Short mmCIF file of C-alpha atoms in Angstrom, two decimals:
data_model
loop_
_atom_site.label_atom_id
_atom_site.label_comp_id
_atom_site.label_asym_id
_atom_site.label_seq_id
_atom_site.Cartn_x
_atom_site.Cartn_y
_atom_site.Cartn_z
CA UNK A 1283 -161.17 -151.73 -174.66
CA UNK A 1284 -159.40 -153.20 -177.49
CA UNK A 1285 -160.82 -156.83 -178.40
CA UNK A 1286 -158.18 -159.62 -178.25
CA UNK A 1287 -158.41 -162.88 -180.38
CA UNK A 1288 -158.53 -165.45 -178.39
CA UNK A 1289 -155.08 -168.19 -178.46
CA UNK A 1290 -156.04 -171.38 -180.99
CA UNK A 1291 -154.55 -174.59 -180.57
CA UNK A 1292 -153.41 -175.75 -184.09
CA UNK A 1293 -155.94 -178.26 -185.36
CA UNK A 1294 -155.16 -180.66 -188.30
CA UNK A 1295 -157.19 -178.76 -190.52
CA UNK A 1296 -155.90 -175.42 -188.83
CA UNK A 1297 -152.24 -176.91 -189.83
CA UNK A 1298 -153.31 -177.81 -193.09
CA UNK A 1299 -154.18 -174.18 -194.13
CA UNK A 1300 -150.43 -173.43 -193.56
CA UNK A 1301 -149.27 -175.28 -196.81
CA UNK A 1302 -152.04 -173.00 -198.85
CA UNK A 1303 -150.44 -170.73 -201.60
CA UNK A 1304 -149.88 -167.10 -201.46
CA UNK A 1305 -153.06 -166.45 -203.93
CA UNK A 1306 -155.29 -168.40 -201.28
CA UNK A 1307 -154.15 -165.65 -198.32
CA UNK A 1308 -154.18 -162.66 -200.46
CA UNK A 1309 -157.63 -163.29 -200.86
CA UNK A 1310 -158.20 -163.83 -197.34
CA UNK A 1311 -156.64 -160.65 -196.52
CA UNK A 1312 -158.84 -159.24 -198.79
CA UNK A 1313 -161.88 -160.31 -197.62
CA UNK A 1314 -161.02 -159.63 -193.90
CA UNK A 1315 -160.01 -155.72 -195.19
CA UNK A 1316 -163.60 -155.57 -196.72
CA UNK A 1317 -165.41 -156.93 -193.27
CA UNK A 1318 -163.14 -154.13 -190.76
CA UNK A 1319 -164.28 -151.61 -193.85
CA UNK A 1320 -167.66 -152.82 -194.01
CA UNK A 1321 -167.65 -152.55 -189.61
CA UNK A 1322 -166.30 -148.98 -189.63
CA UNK A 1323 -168.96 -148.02 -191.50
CA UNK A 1324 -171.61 -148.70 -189.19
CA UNK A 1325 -170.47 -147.08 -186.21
CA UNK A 1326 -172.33 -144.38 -185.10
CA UNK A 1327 -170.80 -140.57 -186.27
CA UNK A 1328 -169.15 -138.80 -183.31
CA UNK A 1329 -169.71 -135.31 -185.05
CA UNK A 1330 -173.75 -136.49 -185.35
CA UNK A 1331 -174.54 -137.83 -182.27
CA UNK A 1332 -172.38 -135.87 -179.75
CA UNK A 1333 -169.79 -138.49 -178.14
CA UNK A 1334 -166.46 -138.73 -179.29
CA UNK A 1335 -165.55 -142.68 -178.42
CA UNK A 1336 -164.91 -144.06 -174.78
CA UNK A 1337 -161.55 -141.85 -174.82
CA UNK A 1338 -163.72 -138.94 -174.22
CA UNK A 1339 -165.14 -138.15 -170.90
CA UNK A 1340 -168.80 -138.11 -170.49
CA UNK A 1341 -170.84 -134.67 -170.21
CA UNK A 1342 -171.49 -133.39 -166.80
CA UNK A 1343 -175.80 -133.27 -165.97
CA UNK A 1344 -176.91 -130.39 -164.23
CA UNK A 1345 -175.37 -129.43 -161.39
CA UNK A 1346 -177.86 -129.78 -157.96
CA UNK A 1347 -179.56 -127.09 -156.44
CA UNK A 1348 -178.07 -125.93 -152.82
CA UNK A 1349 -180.57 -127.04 -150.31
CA UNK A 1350 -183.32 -123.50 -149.70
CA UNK A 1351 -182.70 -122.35 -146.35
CA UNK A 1352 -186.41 -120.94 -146.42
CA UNK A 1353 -187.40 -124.67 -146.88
CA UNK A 1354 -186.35 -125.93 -143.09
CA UNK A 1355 -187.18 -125.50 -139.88
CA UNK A 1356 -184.80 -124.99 -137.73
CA UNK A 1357 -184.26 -127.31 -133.92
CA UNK A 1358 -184.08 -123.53 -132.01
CA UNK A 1359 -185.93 -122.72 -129.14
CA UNK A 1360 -187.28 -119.59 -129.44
CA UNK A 1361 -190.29 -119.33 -127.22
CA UNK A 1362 -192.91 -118.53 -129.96
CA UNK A 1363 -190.83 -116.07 -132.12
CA UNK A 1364 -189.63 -117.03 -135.35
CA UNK A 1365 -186.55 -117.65 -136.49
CA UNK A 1366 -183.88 -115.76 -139.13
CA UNK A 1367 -181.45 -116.84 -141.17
CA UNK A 1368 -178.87 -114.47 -140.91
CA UNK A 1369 -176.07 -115.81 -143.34
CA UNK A 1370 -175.62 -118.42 -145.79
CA UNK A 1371 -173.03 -120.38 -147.74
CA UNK A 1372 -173.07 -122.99 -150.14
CA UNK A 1373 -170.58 -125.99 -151.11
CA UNK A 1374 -169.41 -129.49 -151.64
CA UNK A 1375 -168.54 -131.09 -147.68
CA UNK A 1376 -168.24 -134.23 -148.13
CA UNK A 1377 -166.70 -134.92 -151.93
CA UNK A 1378 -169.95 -136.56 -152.61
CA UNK A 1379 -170.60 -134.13 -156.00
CA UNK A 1380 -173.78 -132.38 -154.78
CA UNK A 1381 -173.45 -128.99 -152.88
CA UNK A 1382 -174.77 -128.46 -148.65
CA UNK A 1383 -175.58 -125.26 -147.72
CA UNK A 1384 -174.45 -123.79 -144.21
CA UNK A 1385 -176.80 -121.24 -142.40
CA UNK A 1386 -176.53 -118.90 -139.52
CA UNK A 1387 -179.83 -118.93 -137.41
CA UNK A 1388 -180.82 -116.89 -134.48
CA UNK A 1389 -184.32 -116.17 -133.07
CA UNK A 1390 -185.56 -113.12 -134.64
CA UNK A 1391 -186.20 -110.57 -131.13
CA UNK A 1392 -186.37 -107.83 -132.95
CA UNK A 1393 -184.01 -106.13 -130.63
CA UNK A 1394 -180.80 -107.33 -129.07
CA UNK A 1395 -178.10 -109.64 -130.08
CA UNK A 1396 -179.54 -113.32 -129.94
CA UNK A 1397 -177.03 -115.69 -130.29
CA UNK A 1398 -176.40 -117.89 -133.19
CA UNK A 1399 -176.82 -121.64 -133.81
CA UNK A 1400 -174.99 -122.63 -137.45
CA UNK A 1401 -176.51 -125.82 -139.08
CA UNK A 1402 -175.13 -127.35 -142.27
CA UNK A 1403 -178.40 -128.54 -144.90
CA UNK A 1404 -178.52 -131.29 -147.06
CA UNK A 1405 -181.21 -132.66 -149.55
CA UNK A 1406 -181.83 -136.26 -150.31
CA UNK A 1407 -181.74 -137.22 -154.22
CA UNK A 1408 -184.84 -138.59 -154.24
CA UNK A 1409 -187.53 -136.19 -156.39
CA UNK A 1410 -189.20 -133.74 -154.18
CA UNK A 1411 -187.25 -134.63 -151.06
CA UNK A 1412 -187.09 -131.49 -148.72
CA UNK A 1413 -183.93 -129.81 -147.55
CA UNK A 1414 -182.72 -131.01 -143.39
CA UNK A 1415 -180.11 -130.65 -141.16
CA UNK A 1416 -177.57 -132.79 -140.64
CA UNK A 1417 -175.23 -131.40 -139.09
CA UNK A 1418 -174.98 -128.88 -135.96
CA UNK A 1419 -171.60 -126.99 -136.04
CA UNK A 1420 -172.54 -124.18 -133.61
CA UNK A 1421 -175.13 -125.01 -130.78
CA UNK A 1422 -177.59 -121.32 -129.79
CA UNK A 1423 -176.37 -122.42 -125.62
CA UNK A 1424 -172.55 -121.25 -126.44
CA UNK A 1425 -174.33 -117.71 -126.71
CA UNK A 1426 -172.18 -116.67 -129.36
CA UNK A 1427 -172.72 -113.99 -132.82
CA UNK A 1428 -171.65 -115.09 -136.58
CA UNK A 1429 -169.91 -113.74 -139.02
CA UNK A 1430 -168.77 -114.12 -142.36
CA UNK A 1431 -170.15 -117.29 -142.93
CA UNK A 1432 -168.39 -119.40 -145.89
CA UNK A 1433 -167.79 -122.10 -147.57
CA UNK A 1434 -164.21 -122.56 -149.78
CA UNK A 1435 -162.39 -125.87 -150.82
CA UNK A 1436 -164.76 -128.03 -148.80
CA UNK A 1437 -164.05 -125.95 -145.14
CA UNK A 1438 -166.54 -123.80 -143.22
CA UNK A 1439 -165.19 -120.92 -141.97
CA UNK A 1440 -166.78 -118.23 -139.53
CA UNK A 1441 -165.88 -115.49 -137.55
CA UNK A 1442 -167.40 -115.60 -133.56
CA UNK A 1443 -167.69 -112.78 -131.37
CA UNK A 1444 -168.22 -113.80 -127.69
CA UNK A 1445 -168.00 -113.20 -124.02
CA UNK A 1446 -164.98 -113.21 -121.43
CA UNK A 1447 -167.24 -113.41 -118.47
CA UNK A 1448 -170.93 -113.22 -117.68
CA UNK A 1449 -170.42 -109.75 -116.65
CA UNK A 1450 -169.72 -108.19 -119.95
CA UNK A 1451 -172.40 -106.54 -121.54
CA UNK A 1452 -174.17 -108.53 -124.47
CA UNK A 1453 -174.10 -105.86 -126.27
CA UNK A 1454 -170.26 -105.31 -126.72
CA UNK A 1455 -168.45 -108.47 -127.09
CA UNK A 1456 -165.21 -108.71 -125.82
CA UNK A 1457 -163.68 -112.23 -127.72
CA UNK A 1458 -163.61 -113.37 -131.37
CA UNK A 1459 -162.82 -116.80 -132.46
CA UNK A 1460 -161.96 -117.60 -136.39
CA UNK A 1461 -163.69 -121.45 -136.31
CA UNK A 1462 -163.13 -123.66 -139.04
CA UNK A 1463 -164.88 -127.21 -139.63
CA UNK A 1464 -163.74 -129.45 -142.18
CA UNK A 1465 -165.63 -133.44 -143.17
CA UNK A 1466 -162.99 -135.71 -142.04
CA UNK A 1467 -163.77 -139.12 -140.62
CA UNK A 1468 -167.27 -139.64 -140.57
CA UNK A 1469 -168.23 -136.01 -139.20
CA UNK A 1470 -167.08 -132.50 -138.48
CA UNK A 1471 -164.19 -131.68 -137.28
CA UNK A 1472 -163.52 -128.26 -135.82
CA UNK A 1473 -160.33 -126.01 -135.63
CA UNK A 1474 -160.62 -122.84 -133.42
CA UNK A 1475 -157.99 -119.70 -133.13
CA UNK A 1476 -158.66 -117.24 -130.41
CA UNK A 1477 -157.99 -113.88 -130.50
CA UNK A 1478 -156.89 -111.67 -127.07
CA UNK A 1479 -159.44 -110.52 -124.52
CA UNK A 1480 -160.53 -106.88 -125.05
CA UNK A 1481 -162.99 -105.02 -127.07
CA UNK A 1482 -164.39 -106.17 -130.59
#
């Protein structure tokens, strides 16, 4: 910011420069005009080393890396049979400038529908810090299937296909959701819009 001279009280000698003749602050002015000359010419070039003066916003880093969903494990029981990651989407939740990623995880049966569990990762800043969850948006117990998982303007939005009753077949799904959780608060927040009964 722009320096400002601070007030002086008027001293007798201060006073006493008042009464000097014209020659005496000519050369004054002169002097001063060779010092601000003298100062400009010392300042680093913008052109040569790549800033442009405090009016000129600083260069963005490297953006982070999206936490690896391969890099977690994943708090679903699936009695000995691993798990997979069935969808993924990445982006800024919580405004904090580095990107989460969101995963859909299921046990991997190998036949069958298991249900999904939807997690949101994070990774610490700290070098070589591993990815976690944080977050649990969609628990495996509500026995329900993701789909199109993403991530836009800071909301997570997936479609869920579910079940009226416990009679209906797992295999054909008879209710779909559109779910929607959005950082507000201190945690998740989530909207749901249900679609009618019947076959999906």
């Amino acid at each position: 910011m722009p320096h400002r001279p601070a007030e002086l009280t008027p001293t007798p000698d201060f006073l006493a420069h008042s009464s000097a003749r014209p020659l005496h602050w000519l050369a004054t002015a002169t002097a001063m005009a060779a010092v601000i000359a003298a100062a400009g010419l010392i300042q680093p070039d913008a052109s040569a080393t790549g800033h442009a003066g405090p009016s000129t916003a600083p260069a963005s880093g490297p953006r982070a890396a999206a936490p690896d969903p391969a890099a977690v494990t994943y708090p679903l029981d699936c009695k000995g049979l691993p798990t997979a990651v069935t969808a993924t989407a990445q982006g800024d939740l919580d405004g904090d400038g580095r990107p989460e990623t969101v995963v859909a995880v299921r046990c991997d049966a190998g036949s069958g529908t298991p249900p999904h569990a939807i997690y949101v990762l994070a990774q610490d800043k700290a070098p070589g810090a591993t990815p976690r969850v944080v977050a649990t948006l969609l628990e495996a117990g509500k026995r329900q299937t993701a789909t199109e998982l993403t991530v836009r303007d800071g909301v997570v939005t997936a479609g869920l296909l579910g079940y009226s009753s416990p009679q209906v077949p797992r295999y054909s799904p008879d209710v779909k959701q559109l779910a929607k959780w959005r950082w507000s608060g201190g945690k998740f927040r989530q909207e749901l819009t249900n679609s009618d009964a019947g076959s999906v």
